[in-house]
């Protein structure tokens, strides 16, 4: 009876959530670019400008990273210092982030200051000067610091190397600029002109109307040729890099097209992360991971490709090797025989939870709405949950088998003299 009541409660909540989304989400096509807004009556407002200008689109290594770090600098009407002072005066927050497919500029502020901060974002897009002295004095030091911090992490290094080995170019381009490749201010300015062109941008906001956004941004964005990227192709390879900061191994497999529901459920089924902190999980893979090692199941979904894999870390090469063998064996077990009903149910539930959780925060709303506006997967939660619920054991086993038939991507970072090779862990 309790289970039935809980199920009914979840169903009602789901219907209310979907109804709310339909009631508050609005989309406007402002003569060439898309605007989406969700207003639930929050006390604060956020506006995010999402441009298809991530690292896969950069014509020069590191250009996207530098462009991201060049935001909110001197424009045609304001100095960088004035922008900072105005944001602080009105209690707002300005930030920029970078993914392999997008550059995202965000302003968060109190409701009522919409025109001020929307105008600031519009000026950043249309009239940033990309001054040479700002590049060398303000931008490059930040870029270098972020890159150095990333490289010091064996996990981040393994993931970056894995993308390079898996896709080579495009999605294989690093998120971080290299100190060995110069990025001139003129190149950043030219890339920004195409990145922030009218047809290459989506504006996603919460706590403001779409019509207001269209009124502010439409006059400032210009027509220009958008950055291009060739269709992603998966290759797979083995890479080994010595590192003194720790031990990490990435084992992955690529697919064409965005991640399927089967891959989402497979990631949930093979997750070794416990649901209770400091406990040992009871999932099939969690039971076989040795003490002193951790296995994180990762699924990177892009507009035209996906990368499924395991990130294994540990204190010594020995435990990392044992955990890597356990992860590969767990994947092969699903590929060779359908999982038990209870394991499948758990995998579906975990996948549904991750999908729902990802759309509830501001970052999730931006990602899901912007993806659909810019030609990627729509990200509608109700359809995603329905597709995940329809995955059966046979389809899951076939998806795992298809992965294992592809050439693996294997990356070892750390003590490469003792860390395993791909053929030593069952690949």
Tab-separated table of C-alpha atoms in Angstrom:
chain	number	residue	atom	x	y	z
A	1	UNK	CA	0.000	0.000	0.000
A	2	UNK	CA	2.863	2.365	0.861
A	3	UNK	CA	4.545	1.616	-2.462
A	4	UNK	CA	1.308	2.293	-4.331
A	5	UNK	CA	0.806	5.592	-2.514
A	6	UNK	CA	4.388	6.672	-3.193
A	7	UNK	CA	4.041	5.799	-6.871
A	8	UNK	CA	0.822	7.792	-7.095
A	9	UNK	CA	2.483	10.744	-5.368
A	10	UNK	CA	5.388	10.683	-7.825
A	11	UNK	CA	2.975	10.521	-10.760
A	12	UNK	CA	1.060	13.567	-9.490
A	13	UNK	CA	4.310	15.477	-8.904
A	14	UNK	CA	5.485	14.591	-12.407
A	15	UNK	CA	2.259	15.862	-13.974
A	16	UNK	CA	2.490	19.081	-11.955
A	17	UNK	CA	6.095	19.601	-13.016
A	18	UNK	CA	5.286	19.072	-16.693
A	19	UNK	CA	2.288	21.391	-16.449
A	20	UNK	CA	4.435	24.044	-14.794
A	21	UNK	CA	7.033	23.761	-17.526
A	22	UNK	CA	4.384	24.236	-20.196
A	23	UNK	CA	2.906	27.215	-18.353
A	24	UNK	CA	6.105	29.159	-17.751
A	25	UNK	CA	8.534	28.255	-20.551
A	26	UNK	CA	8.327	30.516	-23.590
A	27	UNK	CA	10.428	30.583	-26.741
A	28	UNK	CA	10.848	33.476	-29.142
A	29	UNK	CA	12.640	33.410	-32.485
A	30	UNK	CA	13.995	36.941	-32.664
A	31	UNK	CA	14.731	37.134	-36.391
A	32	UNK	CA	17.657	34.773	-36.480
A	33	UNK	CA	18.419	33.739	-32.931
A	34	UNK	CA	16.484	31.879	-30.264
A	35	UNK	CA	15.390	33.080	-26.848
A	36	UNK	CA	13.861	30.890	-24.122
A	37	UNK	CA	12.624	32.054	-20.733
A	38	UNK	CA	11.229	30.320	-17.663
A	39	UNK	CA	9.564	32.471	-15.012
A	40	UNK	CA	8.480	30.814	-11.776
A	41	UNK	CA	8.344	34.000	-9.755
A	42	UNK	CA	11.850	33.758	-8.279
A	43	UNK	CA	13.335	36.708	-6.384
A	44	UNK	CA	16.432	36.519	-8.584
A	45	UNK	CA	16.904	36.469	-12.330
A	46	UNK	CA	19.548	34.774	-14.451
A	47	UNK	CA	20.390	35.238	-18.118
A	48	UNK	CA	22.733	32.898	-19.981
A	49	UNK	CA	24.028	33.430	-23.493
A	50	UNK	CA	24.988	30.086	-25.032
A	51	UNK	CA	27.144	30.121	-28.170
A	52	UNK	CA	28.185	27.127	-30.270
A	53	UNK	CA	31.833	28.021	-29.806
A	54	UNK	CA	33.254	25.325	-27.550
A	55	UNK	CA	36.679	23.825	-28.028
A	56	UNK	CA	35.490	21.584	-30.878
A	57	UNK	CA	34.884	24.704	-33.008
A	58	UNK	CA	38.150	26.552	-32.365
A	59	UNK	CA	40.378	27.063	-35.438
A	60	UNK	CA	43.433	27.479	-33.185
A	61	UNK	CA	44.213	25.373	-30.084
A	62	UNK	CA	43.202	27.181	-26.907
A	63	UNK	CA	41.147	29.847	-28.669
A	64	UNK	CA	37.859	28.888	-26.990
A	65	UNK	CA	39.507	28.896	-23.554
A	66	UNK	CA	40.932	32.363	-24.157
A	67	UNK	CA	37.599	33.656	-25.511
A	68	UNK	CA	35.823	32.409	-22.394
A	69	UNK	CA	38.345	34.214	-20.204
A	70	UNK	CA	38.098	37.414	-22.277
A	71	UNK	CA	34.455	38.003	-21.337
A	72	UNK	CA	33.413	41.043	-19.278
A	73	UNK	CA	36.486	43.025	-20.261
A	74	UNK	CA	36.599	46.486	-21.894
A	75	UNK	CA	33.745	47.178	-24.331
A	76	UNK	CA	32.902	50.133	-26.537
A	77	UNK	CA	31.102	51.872	-23.662
A	78	UNK	CA	32.612	50.471	-20.444
A	79	UNK	CA	35.982	49.584	-19.029
A	80	UNK	CA	36.489	46.204	-17.388
A	81	UNK	CA	36.761	47.946	-14.009
A	82	UNK	CA	33.445	49.734	-14.479
A	83	UNK	CA	31.746	46.456	-15.362
A	84	UNK	CA	33.052	44.873	-12.163
A	85	UNK	CA	32.050	47.869	-10.028
A	86	UNK	CA	28.518	48.019	-11.463
A	87	UNK	CA	27.988	44.297	-10.961
A	88	UNK	CA	29.090	44.602	-7.329
A	89	UNK	CA	27.053	47.769	-6.763
A	90	UNK	CA	23.858	46.001	-7.824
A	91	UNK	CA	24.708	42.708	-6.128
A	92	UNK	CA	25.024	40.713	-9.340
A	93	UNK	CA	27.275	37.848	-10.364
A	94	UNK	CA	28.926	37.536	-13.777
A	95	UNK	CA	30.522	34.288	-14.927
A	96	UNK	CA	31.625	32.407	-18.021
A	97	UNK	CA	32.125	28.697	-18.634
A	98	UNK	CA	33.343	26.465	-21.433
A	99	UNK	CA	32.351	23.021	-22.667
A	100	UNK	CA	33.463	21.124	-25.720
A	101	UNK	CA	30.470	22.478	-27.637
A	102	UNK	CA	29.525	25.779	-25.993
A	103	UNK	CA	30.785	29.004	-24.473
A	104	UNK	CA	28.312	30.203	-21.834
A	105	UNK	CA	28.100	33.737	-20.408
A	106	UNK	CA	25.836	34.175	-17.379
A	107	UNK	CA	24.534	37.100	-15.341
A	108	UNK	CA	22.659	36.515	-12.070
A	109	UNK	CA	21.003	39.408	-10.257
A	110	UNK	CA	17.985	40.631	-8.300
A	111	UNK	CA	14.674	40.834	-10.113
A	112	UNK	CA	14.171	44.372	-11.326
A	113	UNK	CA	17.692	44.868	-12.681
A	114	UNK	CA	16.976	43.011	-15.917
A	115	UNK	CA	17.675	45.797	-18.375
A	116	UNK	CA	20.991	46.721	-16.752
A	117	UNK	CA	22.435	43.204	-16.767
A	118	UNK	CA	20.876	42.141	-20.060
A	119	UNK	CA	22.406	45.240	-21.609
A	120	UNK	CA	25.773	44.384	-20.083
A	121	UNK	CA	25.673	40.913	-21.643
A	122	UNK	CA	24.626	42.363	-24.987
A	123	UNK	CA	27.545	44.805	-24.916
A	124	UNK	CA	29.951	41.992	-24.068
A	125	UNK	CA	28.781	40.065	-27.116
A	126	UNK	CA	28.778	42.945	-29.558
A	127	UNK	CA	31.447	45.459	-28.558
A	128	UNK	CA	34.226	43.845	-26.502
A	129	UNK	CA	37.463	45.413	-27.769
A	130	UNK	CA	39.784	42.416	-27.176
A	131	UNK	CA	42.666	44.719	-26.310
A	132	UNK	CA	46.174	43.325	-26.551
A	133	UNK	CA	47.251	44.624	-23.135
A	134	UNK	CA	44.205	43.031	-21.473
A	135	UNK	CA	45.052	39.749	-23.157
A	136	UNK	CA	48.560	39.692	-21.696
A	137	UNK	CA	47.885	41.360	-18.334
A	138	UNK	CA	44.500	39.898	-17.370
A	139	UNK	CA	43.404	37.055	-19.631
A	140	UNK	CA	46.458	34.871	-20.240
A	141	UNK	CA	47.440	34.683	-16.544
A	142	UNK	CA	43.968	33.316	-15.746
A	143	UNK	CA	44.123	30.914	-18.685
A	144	UNK	CA	47.545	29.665	-17.602
A	145	UNK	CA	46.403	29.216	-14.009
A	146	UNK	CA	43.316	27.226	-15.018
A	147	UNK	CA	45.336	25.041	-17.371
A	148	UNK	CA	48.014	24.388	-14.747
A	149	UNK	CA	45.397	23.445	-12.154
A	150	UNK	CA	43.745	21.041	-14.588
A	151	UNK	CA	47.021	19.396	-15.580
A	152	UNK	CA	47.904	18.837	-11.916
A	153	UNK	CA	44.877	16.537	-11.567
A	154	UNK	CA	45.474	12.996	-12.909
A	155	UNK	CA	41.706	12.570	-13.357
A	156	UNK	CA	41.270	15.723	-15.459
A	157	UNK	CA	44.393	14.895	-17.444
A	158	UNK	CA	43.102	11.377	-18.142
A	159	UNK	CA	39.730	12.684	-19.349
A	160	UNK	CA	41.346	15.282	-21.623
A	161	UNK	CA	43.705	12.674	-23.087
A	162	UNK	CA	40.805	10.258	-23.494
A	163	UNK	CA	38.871	12.719	-25.652
A	164	UNK	CA	41.962	13.354	-27.769
A	165	UNK	CA	42.525	9.620	-28.249
A	166	UNK	CA	38.852	8.935	-28.907
A	167	UNK	CA	38.040	11.721	-31.377
A	168	UNK	CA	41.431	13.255	-32.333
A	169	UNK	CA	40.092	16.585	-33.640
A	170	UNK	CA	36.832	18.389	-32.890
A	171	UNK	CA	35.602	16.835	-29.663
A	172	UNK	CA	39.191	15.736	-29.122
A	173	UNK	CA	40.372	19.336	-28.723
A	174	UNK	CA	41.347	20.181	-25.160
A	175	UNK	CA	39.280	22.508	-23.007
A	176	UNK	CA	42.504	24.125	-21.851
A	177	UNK	CA	44.915	26.332	-23.758
A	178	UNK	CA	48.463	25.104	-24.178
A	179	UNK	CA	51.389	27.298	-23.089
A	180	UNK	CA	53.156	26.187	-26.263
A	181	UNK	CA	50.609	27.735	-28.676
A	182	UNK	CA	50.351	31.530	-28.927
A	183	UNK	CA	46.836	32.978	-29.179
A	184	UNK	CA	46.910	36.566	-30.516
A	185	UNK	CA	44.216	39.118	-29.674
A	186	UNK	CA	43.228	39.494	-33.332
A	187	UNK	CA	42.490	35.763	-33.552
A	188	UNK	CA	40.278	35.969	-30.454
A	189	UNK	CA	38.415	38.945	-31.912
A	190	UNK	CA	37.785	37.164	-35.208
A	191	UNK	CA	36.626	33.994	-33.441
A	192	UNK	CA	34.298	36.044	-31.222
A	193	UNK	CA	32.758	37.708	-34.280
A	194	UNK	CA	31.650	34.348	-35.645
A	195	UNK	CA	30.959	32.759	-32.245
A	196	UNK	CA	28.555	35.487	-31.149
A	197	UNK	CA	26.822	35.888	-34.488
A	198	UNK	CA	23.028	35.966	-34.576
A	199	UNK	CA	22.424	32.432	-35.823
A	200	UNK	CA	24.980	30.875	-33.482
A	201	UNK	CA	23.586	32.076	-30.158
A	202	UNK	CA	20.741	31.114	-27.839
A	203	UNK	CA	19.665	33.192	-24.846
A	204	UNK	CA	18.186	31.246	-21.927
A	205	UNK	CA	16.833	32.996	-18.848
A	206	UNK	CA	14.899	32.490	-15.645
A	207	UNK	CA	12.813	35.156	-13.964
A	208	UNK	CA	12.305	37.354	-17.038
A	209	UNK	CA	10.113	37.346	-20.134
A	210	UNK	CA	11.405	36.146	-23.483
A	211	UNK	CA	10.050	39.257	-25.198
A	212	UNK	CA	12.150	41.534	-22.978
A	213	UNK	CA	15.270	39.545	-23.823
A	214	UNK	CA	14.556	39.633	-27.539
A	215	UNK	CA	14.108	43.410	-27.365
A	216	UNK	CA	17.536	43.847	-25.731
A	217	UNK	CA	19.623	41.349	-27.691
A	218	UNK	CA	18.142	41.465	-31.193
A	219	UNK	CA	19.606	44.878	-32.161
A	220	UNK	CA	23.119	44.022	-30.907
A	221	UNK	CA	23.794	40.666	-32.574
A	222	UNK	CA	25.141	40.711	-36.101
A	223	UNK	CA	25.057	38.260	-38.973
A	224	UNK	CA	28.314	36.391	-39.585
A	225	UNK	CA	29.504	32.959	-40.631
A	226	UNK	CA	29.284	30.651	-37.619
A	227	UNK	CA	32.257	28.501	-36.531
A	228	UNK	CA	32.276	25.068	-38.123
A	229	UNK	CA	33.330	21.614	-37.010
A	230	UNK	CA	33.500	18.400	-38.995
A	231	UNK	CA	31.247	15.529	-37.974
A	232	UNK	CA	32.648	13.599	-35.034
A	233	UNK	CA	34.286	10.254	-35.734
A	234	UNK	CA	35.362	7.791	-33.079
A	235	UNK	CA	38.830	6.264	-33.391
A	236	UNK	CA	40.034	4.923	-30.046
A	237	UNK	CA	43.674	4.549	-29.008
A	238	UNK	CA	45.972	3.881	-26.070
A	239	UNK	CA	47.879	6.711	-24.361
A	240	UNK	CA	50.271	6.610	-21.418
A	241	UNK	CA	51.609	9.706	-19.633
A	242	UNK	CA	53.915	9.779	-16.619
A	243	UNK	CA	52.648	11.917	-13.748
A	244	UNK	CA	53.780	12.403	-10.174
A	245	UNK	CA	50.459	13.588	-8.717
A	246	UNK	CA	48.638	10.250	-8.554
A	247	UNK	CA	47.375	7.227	-10.466
A	248	UNK	CA	44.452	7.275	-12.904
A	249	UNK	CA	43.198	5.081	-15.733
A	250	UNK	CA	40.383	5.815	-18.171
A	251	UNK	CA	38.756	3.000	-20.143
A	252	UNK	CA	36.175	4.124	-22.679
A	253	UNK	CA	34.252	3.393	-25.848
A	254	UNK	CA	32.756	5.860	-28.308
A	255	UNK	CA	29.549	5.854	-30.315
A	256	UNK	CA	28.072	8.005	-33.067
A	257	UNK	CA	25.148	10.224	-32.161
A	258	UNK	CA	24.131	11.501	-28.744
A	259	UNK	CA	23.917	9.022	-25.876
A	260	UNK	CA	20.999	6.603	-26.153
A	261	UNK	CA	18.661	5.660	-23.279
A	262	UNK	CA	20.407	2.273	-23.187
A	263	UNK	CA	23.769	3.929	-22.514
A	264	UNK	CA	22.227	6.118	-19.817
A	265	UNK	CA	20.801	3.055	-18.071
A	266	UNK	CA	24.064	1.142	-18.548
A	267	UNK	CA	25.905	3.965	-16.790
A	268	UNK	CA	23.458	3.675	-13.909
A	269	UNK	CA	23.684	-0.104	-13.771
A	270	UNK	CA	27.497	-0.089	-13.731
A	271	UNK	CA	27.821	2.790	-11.282
A	272	UNK	CA	30.040	1.907	-8.335
A	273	UNK	CA	29.253	5.105	-6.440
A	274	UNK	CA	27.314	4.292	-3.243
A	275	UNK	CA	24.014	6.023	-2.502
A	276	UNK	CA	25.019	6.455	1.158
A	277	UNK	CA	28.224	8.357	1.903
A	278	UNK	CA	31.081	6.324	3.391
A	279	UNK	CA	29.311	3.062	2.618
A	280	UNK	CA	30.231	0.385	0.092
A	281	UNK	CA	27.683	0.119	-2.688
A	282	UNK	CA	25.821	-3.093	-3.473
A	283	UNK	CA	25.750	-2.660	-7.265
A	284	UNK	CA	27.480	-5.459	-9.232
A	285	UNK	CA	30.618	-3.426	-9.958
A	286	UNK	CA	30.813	-1.887	-6.479
A	287	UNK	CA	31.141	-5.349	-4.944
A	288	UNK	CA	34.325	-6.093	-6.896
A	289	UNK	CA	36.245	-2.804	-6.568
A	290	UNK	CA	39.218	-3.347	-4.211
A	291	UNK	CA	39.871	-1.210	-1.142
A	292	UNK	CA	41.934	1.866	-1.906
A	293	UNK	CA	40.508	2.329	-5.407
A	294	UNK	CA	37.511	4.172	-6.843
A	295	UNK	CA	35.648	3.596	-10.098
A	296	UNK	CA	33.486	6.357	-11.565
A	297	UNK	CA	31.232	5.473	-14.482
A	298	UNK	CA	31.148	8.367	-16.957
A	299	UNK	CA	28.959	9.118	-19.957
A	300	UNK	CA	29.745	12.160	-22.084
A	301	UNK	CA	26.923	12.927	-24.490
A	302	UNK	CA	27.461	15.393	-27.334
A	303	UNK	CA	25.364	16.495	-30.298
A	304	UNK	CA	26.822	13.886	-32.661
A	305	UNK	CA	28.812	11.460	-30.479
A	306	UNK	CA	29.062	9.918	-27.035
A	307	UNK	CA	31.895	8.559	-24.906
A	308	UNK	CA	31.091	5.908	-22.295
A	309	UNK	CA	33.773	4.861	-19.861
A	310	UNK	CA	35.244	4.315	-16.426
A	311	UNK	CA	37.624	6.596	-14.543
A	312	UNK	CA	39.661	4.523	-12.107
A	313	UNK	CA	41.801	6.114	-9.405
A	314	UNK	CA	43.772	4.731	-6.497
A	315	UNK	CA	46.748	5.132	-4.220
A	316	UNK	CA	48.919	2.564	-5.999
A	317	UNK	CA	49.215	1.133	-9.516
A	318	UNK	CA	48.353	-2.300	-8.093
A	319	UNK	CA	44.890	-1.362	-6.807
A	320	UNK	CA	44.194	0.724	-9.919
A	321	UNK	CA	45.051	-2.278	-12.090
A	322	UNK	CA	42.747	-4.557	-10.089
A	323	UNK	CA	39.883	-2.035	-10.196
A	324	UNK	CA	40.334	-1.561	-13.952
A	325	UNK	CA	40.067	-5.305	-14.504
A	326	UNK	CA	36.895	-5.344	-12.386
A	327	UNK	CA	35.316	-2.520	-14.423
A	328	UNK	CA	36.083	-4.187	-17.759
A	329	UNK	CA	34.778	-7.525	-16.469
A	330	UNK	CA	31.536	-5.888	-15.288
A	331	UNK	CA	30.927	-4.352	-18.715
A	332	UNK	CA	31.653	-7.644	-20.468
A	333	UNK	CA	29.296	-9.463	-18.101
A	334	UNK	CA	26.397	-7.239	-19.188
A	335	UNK	CA	27.423	-7.677	-22.830
A	336	UNK	CA	27.416	-11.476	-22.588
A	337	UNK	CA	24.187	-11.965	-20.636
A	338	UNK	CA	21.147	-9.890	-19.752
A	339	UNK	CA	21.320	-8.321	-16.280
A	340	UNK	CA	19.085	-9.462	-13.445
A	341	UNK	CA	15.705	-7.764	-13.141
A	342	UNK	CA	16.658	-6.079	-9.866
A	343	UNK	CA	19.896	-4.696	-11.325
A	344	UNK	CA	18.040	-3.401	-14.381
A	345	UNK	CA	15.444	-1.708	-12.184
A	346	UNK	CA	18.206	-0.031	-10.173
A	347	UNK	CA	19.998	1.123	-13.325
A	348	UNK	CA	16.814	2.667	-14.725
A	349	UNK	CA	16.050	4.407	-11.432
A	350	UNK	CA	19.559	5.881	-11.227
A	351	UNK	CA	19.388	7.073	-14.831
A	352	UNK	CA	15.985	8.688	-14.235
A	353	UNK	CA	17.205	10.401	-11.089
A	354	UNK	CA	20.264	11.826	-12.849
A	355	UNK	CA	18.138	13.057	-15.745
A	356	UNK	CA	15.604	14.716	-13.437
A	357	UNK	CA	18.248	16.187	-11.155
A	358	UNK	CA	20.133	17.665	-14.110
A	359	UNK	CA	17.123	19.730	-15.211
A	360	UNK	CA	16.194	21.205	-11.838
A	361	UNK	CA	19.064	23.617	-11.205
A	362	UNK	CA	19.788	26.701	-13.250
A	363	UNK	CA	22.663	25.046	-15.072
A	364	UNK	CA	20.387	22.151	-16.013
A	365	UNK	CA	17.673	24.435	-17.347
A	366	UNK	CA	20.239	26.295	-19.452
A	367	UNK	CA	21.755	23.080	-20.806
A	368	UNK	CA	18.444	21.441	-21.700
A	369	UNK	CA	16.814	24.490	-23.297
A	370	UNK	CA	19.930	25.678	-25.129
A	371	UNK	CA	20.586	22.233	-26.575
A	372	UNK	CA	17.195	22.168	-28.261
A	373	UNK	CA	17.439	25.773	-29.440
A	374	UNK	CA	20.850	25.202	-31.040
A	375	UNK	CA	19.932	22.029	-32.885
A	376	UNK	CA	20.935	19.389	-30.345
A	377	UNK	CA	18.776	16.923	-28.395
A	378	UNK	CA	15.661	18.641	-27.043
A	379	UNK	CA	16.183	17.434	-23.488
A	380	UNK	CA	12.433	17.376	-22.641
A	381	UNK	CA	12.319	15.667	-19.256
A	382	UNK	CA	9.050	13.800	-19.685
A	383	UNK	CA	10.161	12.164	-22.937
A	384	UNK	CA	13.585	11.362	-21.472
A	385	UNK	CA	12.077	9.619	-18.446
A	386	UNK	CA	9.692	7.675	-20.668
A	387	UNK	CA	12.541	6.487	-22.906
A	388	UNK	CA	14.630	5.423	-19.919
A	389	UNK	CA	11.723	3.493	-18.464
A	390	UNK	CA	11.326	1.594	-21.726
A	391	UNK	CA	14.837	0.089	-21.727
A	392	UNK	CA	14.750	-3.699	-21.348
A	393	UNK	CA	17.431	-6.217	-20.397
A	394	UNK	CA	17.959	-7.446	-23.943
A	395	UNK	CA	18.479	-3.943	-25.362
A	396	UNK	CA	20.867	-3.129	-22.541
A	397	UNK	CA	22.946	-6.231	-23.209
A	398	UNK	CA	23.100	-5.415	-26.921
A	399	UNK	CA	24.253	-1.858	-26.181
A	400	UNK	CA	27.039	-3.144	-23.936
A	401	UNK	CA	28.073	-5.706	-26.555
A	402	UNK	CA	28.236	-3.006	-29.235
A	403	UNK	CA	30.576	-0.960	-27.030
A	404	UNK	CA	32.976	-3.825	-26.417
A	405	UNK	CA	33.235	-4.547	-30.151
A	406	UNK	CA	34.656	-1.068	-30.791
A	407	UNK	CA	38.311	-0.199	-30.373
A	408	UNK	CA	38.759	0.941	-26.762
A	409	UNK	CA	40.159	4.241	-25.590
A	410	UNK	CA	42.685	3.485	-22.850
A	411	UNK	CA	44.573	6.169	-20.936
A	412	UNK	CA	47.042	5.609	-18.092
A	413	UNK	CA	48.314	8.580	-16.071
A	414	UNK	CA	50.813	8.195	-13.237
A	415	UNK	CA	53.428	5.494	-12.741
A	416	UNK	CA	53.282	4.165	-16.289
A	417	UNK	CA	55.942	1.552	-15.518
A	418	UNK	CA	53.469	-0.257	-13.269
A	419	UNK	CA	50.034	0.825	-14.494
A	420	UNK	CA	48.427	-1.776	-16.777
A	421	UNK	CA	48.226	-1.824	-20.555
A	422	UNK	CA	44.890	-2.298	-22.298
A	423	UNK	CA	45.534	-5.953	-23.155
A	424	UNK	CA	46.354	-6.680	-19.516
A	425	UNK	CA	42.882	-5.779	-18.226
A	426	UNK	CA	40.798	-7.829	-20.626
A	427	UNK	CA	40.523	-5.461	-23.576
